[in-house]
Coordinates of C-alpha atoms in Angstrom, one line a residue:
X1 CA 62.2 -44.9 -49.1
X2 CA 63.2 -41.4 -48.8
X3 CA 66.6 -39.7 -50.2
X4 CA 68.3 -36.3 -49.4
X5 CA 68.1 -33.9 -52.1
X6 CA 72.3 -33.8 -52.4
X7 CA 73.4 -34.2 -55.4
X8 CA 75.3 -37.3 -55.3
X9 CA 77.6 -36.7 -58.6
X10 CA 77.9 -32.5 -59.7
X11 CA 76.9 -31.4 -63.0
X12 CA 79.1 -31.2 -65.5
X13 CA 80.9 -27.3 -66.2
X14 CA 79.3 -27.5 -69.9
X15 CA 75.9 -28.9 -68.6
X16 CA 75.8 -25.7 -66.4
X17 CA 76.7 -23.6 -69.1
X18 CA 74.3 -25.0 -71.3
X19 CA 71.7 -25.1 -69.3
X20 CA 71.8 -21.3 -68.6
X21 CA 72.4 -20.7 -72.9
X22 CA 68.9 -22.6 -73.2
X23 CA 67.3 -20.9 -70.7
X24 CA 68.4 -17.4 -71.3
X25 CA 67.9 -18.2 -75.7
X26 CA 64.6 -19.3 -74.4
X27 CA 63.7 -15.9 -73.0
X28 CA 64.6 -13.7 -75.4
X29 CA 61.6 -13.6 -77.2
X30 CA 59.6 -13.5 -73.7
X31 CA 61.4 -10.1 -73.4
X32 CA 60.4 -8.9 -76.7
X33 CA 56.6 -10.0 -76.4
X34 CA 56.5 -8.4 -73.3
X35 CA 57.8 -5.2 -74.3
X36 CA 55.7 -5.1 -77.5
X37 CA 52.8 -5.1 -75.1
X38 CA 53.9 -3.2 -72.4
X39 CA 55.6 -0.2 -74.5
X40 CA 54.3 -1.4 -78.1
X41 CA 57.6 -1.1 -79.8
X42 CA 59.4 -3.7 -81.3
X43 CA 56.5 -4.7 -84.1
X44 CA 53.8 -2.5 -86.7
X45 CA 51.1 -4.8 -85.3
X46 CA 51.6 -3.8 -82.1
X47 CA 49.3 -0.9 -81.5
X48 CA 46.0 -3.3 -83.0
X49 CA 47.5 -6.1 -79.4
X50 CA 46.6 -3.1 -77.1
X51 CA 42.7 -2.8 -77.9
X52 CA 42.1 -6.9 -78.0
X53 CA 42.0 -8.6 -74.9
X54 CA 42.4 -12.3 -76.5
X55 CA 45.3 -11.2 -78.1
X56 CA 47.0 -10.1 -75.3
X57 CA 45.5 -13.1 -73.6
X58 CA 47.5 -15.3 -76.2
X59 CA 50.5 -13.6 -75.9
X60 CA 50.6 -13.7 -71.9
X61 CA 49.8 -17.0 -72.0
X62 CA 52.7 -17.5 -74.3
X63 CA 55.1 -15.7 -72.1
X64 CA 54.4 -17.7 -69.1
X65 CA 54.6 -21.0 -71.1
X66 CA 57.7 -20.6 -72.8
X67 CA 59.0 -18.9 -69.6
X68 CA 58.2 -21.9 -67.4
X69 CA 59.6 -24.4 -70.4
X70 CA 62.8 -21.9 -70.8
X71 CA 63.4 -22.6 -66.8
X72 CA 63.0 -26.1 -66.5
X73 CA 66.3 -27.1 -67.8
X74 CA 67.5 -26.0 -64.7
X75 CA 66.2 -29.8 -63.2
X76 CA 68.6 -30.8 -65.2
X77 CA 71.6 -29.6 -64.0
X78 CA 70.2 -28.6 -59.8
X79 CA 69.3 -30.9 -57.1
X80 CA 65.5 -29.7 -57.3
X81 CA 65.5 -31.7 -60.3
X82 CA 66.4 -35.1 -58.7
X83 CA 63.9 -35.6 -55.8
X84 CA 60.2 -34.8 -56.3
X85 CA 58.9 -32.1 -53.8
X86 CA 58.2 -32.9 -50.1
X87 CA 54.8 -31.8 -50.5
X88 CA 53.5 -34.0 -52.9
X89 CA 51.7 -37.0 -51.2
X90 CA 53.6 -40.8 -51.4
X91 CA 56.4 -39.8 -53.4
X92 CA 57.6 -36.5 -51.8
X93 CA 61.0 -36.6 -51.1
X94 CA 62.0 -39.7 -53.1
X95 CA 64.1 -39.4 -55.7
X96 CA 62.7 -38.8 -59.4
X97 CA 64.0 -42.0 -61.5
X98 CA 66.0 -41.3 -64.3
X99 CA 64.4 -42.5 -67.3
X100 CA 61.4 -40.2 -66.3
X101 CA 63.6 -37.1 -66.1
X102 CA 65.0 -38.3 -69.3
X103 CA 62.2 -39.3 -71.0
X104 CA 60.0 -35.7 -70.2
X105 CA 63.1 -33.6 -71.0
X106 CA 63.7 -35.4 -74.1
X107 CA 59.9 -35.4 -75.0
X108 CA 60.3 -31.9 -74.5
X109 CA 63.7 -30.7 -76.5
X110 CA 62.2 -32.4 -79.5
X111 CA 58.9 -30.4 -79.2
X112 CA 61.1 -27.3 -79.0
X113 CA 63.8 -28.5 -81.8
X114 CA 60.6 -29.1 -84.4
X115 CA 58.4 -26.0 -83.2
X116 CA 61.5 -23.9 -83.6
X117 CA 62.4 -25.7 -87.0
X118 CA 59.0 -25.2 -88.5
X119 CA 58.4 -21.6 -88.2
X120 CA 62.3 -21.4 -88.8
X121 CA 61.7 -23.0 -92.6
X122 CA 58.3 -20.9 -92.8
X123 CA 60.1 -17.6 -92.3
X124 CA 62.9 -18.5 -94.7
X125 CA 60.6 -19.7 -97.2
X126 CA 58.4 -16.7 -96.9
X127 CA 61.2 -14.6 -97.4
X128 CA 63.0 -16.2 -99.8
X129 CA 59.3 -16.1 -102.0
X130 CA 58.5 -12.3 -101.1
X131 CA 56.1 -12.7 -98.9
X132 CA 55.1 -10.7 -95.6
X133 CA 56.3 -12.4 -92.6
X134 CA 56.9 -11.1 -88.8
X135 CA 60.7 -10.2 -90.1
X136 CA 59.5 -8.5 -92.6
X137 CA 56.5 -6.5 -90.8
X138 CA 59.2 -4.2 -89.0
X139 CA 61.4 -1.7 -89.6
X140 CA 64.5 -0.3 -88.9
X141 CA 65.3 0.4 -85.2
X142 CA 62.4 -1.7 -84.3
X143 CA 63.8 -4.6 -86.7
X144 CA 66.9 -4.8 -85.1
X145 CA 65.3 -5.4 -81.5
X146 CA 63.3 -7.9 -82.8
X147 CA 66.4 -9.9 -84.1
X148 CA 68.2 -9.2 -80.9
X149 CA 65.4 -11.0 -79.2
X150 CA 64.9 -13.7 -81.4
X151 CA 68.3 -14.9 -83.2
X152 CA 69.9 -16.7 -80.3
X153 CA 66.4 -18.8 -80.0
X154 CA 67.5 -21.4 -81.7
X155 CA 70.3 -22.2 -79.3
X156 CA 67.0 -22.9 -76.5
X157 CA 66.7 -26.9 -77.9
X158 CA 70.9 -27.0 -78.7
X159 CA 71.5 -26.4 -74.7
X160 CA 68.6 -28.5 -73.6
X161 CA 69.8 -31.6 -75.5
X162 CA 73.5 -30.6 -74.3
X163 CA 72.0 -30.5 -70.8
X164 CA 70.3 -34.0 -71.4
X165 CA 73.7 -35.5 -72.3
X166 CA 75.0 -34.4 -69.1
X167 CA 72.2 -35.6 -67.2
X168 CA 72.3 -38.8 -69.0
X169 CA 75.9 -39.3 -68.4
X170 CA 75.8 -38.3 -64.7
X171 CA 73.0 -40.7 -64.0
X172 CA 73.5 -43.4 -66.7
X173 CA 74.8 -47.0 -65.7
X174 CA 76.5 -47.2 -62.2
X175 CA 80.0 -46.3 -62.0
X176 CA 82.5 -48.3 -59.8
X177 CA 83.3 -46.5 -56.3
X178 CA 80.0 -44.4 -56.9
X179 CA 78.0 -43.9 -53.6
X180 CA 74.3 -45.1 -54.0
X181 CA 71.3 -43.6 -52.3
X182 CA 70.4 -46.5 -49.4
X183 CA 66.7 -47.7 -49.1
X184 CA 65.0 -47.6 -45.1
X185 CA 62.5 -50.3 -47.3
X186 CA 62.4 -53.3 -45.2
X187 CA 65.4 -55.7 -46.8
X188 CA 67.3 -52.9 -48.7

């Protein structure tokens, strides 16, 4: 049972343009990590990353995790995301079901809605008390970067579940008139 990987019904304009707002909100702070190590602006604590190689360990390995997480919203929305790669043995080239998809991206956007809400609260709790946060650890110029980076951050988990909604209603129950993927199974 093998399908094309055509996308049978297109995404949805908003789902497009929501995917791309999680991804890009999702990168932002990938940026700023990146150019605390590279050029070590952007934070006071940067300098003490350079000379620590688990530190800059953690923070690569950050990077690369939030950058493969920010990207995979974009199975939502492009035909990549339907049909599992040709490559993998058995099930290359089938298409993915729908409740999986739906069931990892959802598993997903709600580890990214309450990671983001936690250290959200923490940083306005520590500031509303007075007491030193990553906000509060920079200054001026190097202040303003940071927030650059980091304020649209919280729109990462708004697209994704905006993206899910569109992939849930593109896929959902059958509509009338819709063309269905045909089995080459013996008696489909």
């Amino acid at each position: 049972m093998r399908f094309r990987s055509v996308m049978l019904k297109p995404p949805q304009r908003w789902a497009l343009i929501a995917a791309w707002v999680s991804a890009l909100s999702g990168l932002g702070p990938v940026i700023w990590r990146v150019h605390m190590l590279v050029w070590g602006a952007g934070w006071d604590m940067a300098p003490s990353y350079h000379g620590d190689p688990m530190l800059i360990g953690y923070v690569l390995g950050l990077c690369v995790i939030e950058t493969a997480t920010s990207l995979a919203v974009f199975g939502l929305v492009r035909p990549w995301g339907e049909t599992w790669p040709r490559l993998l043995p058995r099930i290359g080239g089938r298409r993915i079901p729908c409740r999986f998809v739906l069931s990892v991206a959802v598993l997903g956007a709600t580890a990214v809605t309450i990671i983001l809400a936690v250290i959200g609260y923490a940083i306005i709790m520590r500031t509303a008390r007075g007491i030193s946060n990553p906000v509060l650890q920079v200054h001026g110029w190097q202040r303003g970067f940071l927030l650059a980076h980091y304020l649209p951050w919280p729109l990462w988990p708004l697209g994704l579940w905006i993206a899910i909604i569109g992939y849930a209603r593109r896929w959902g129950p059958a509509q009338p008139g819709m063309p269905r993927p045909r089995s080459t199974a013996a008696g489909g």
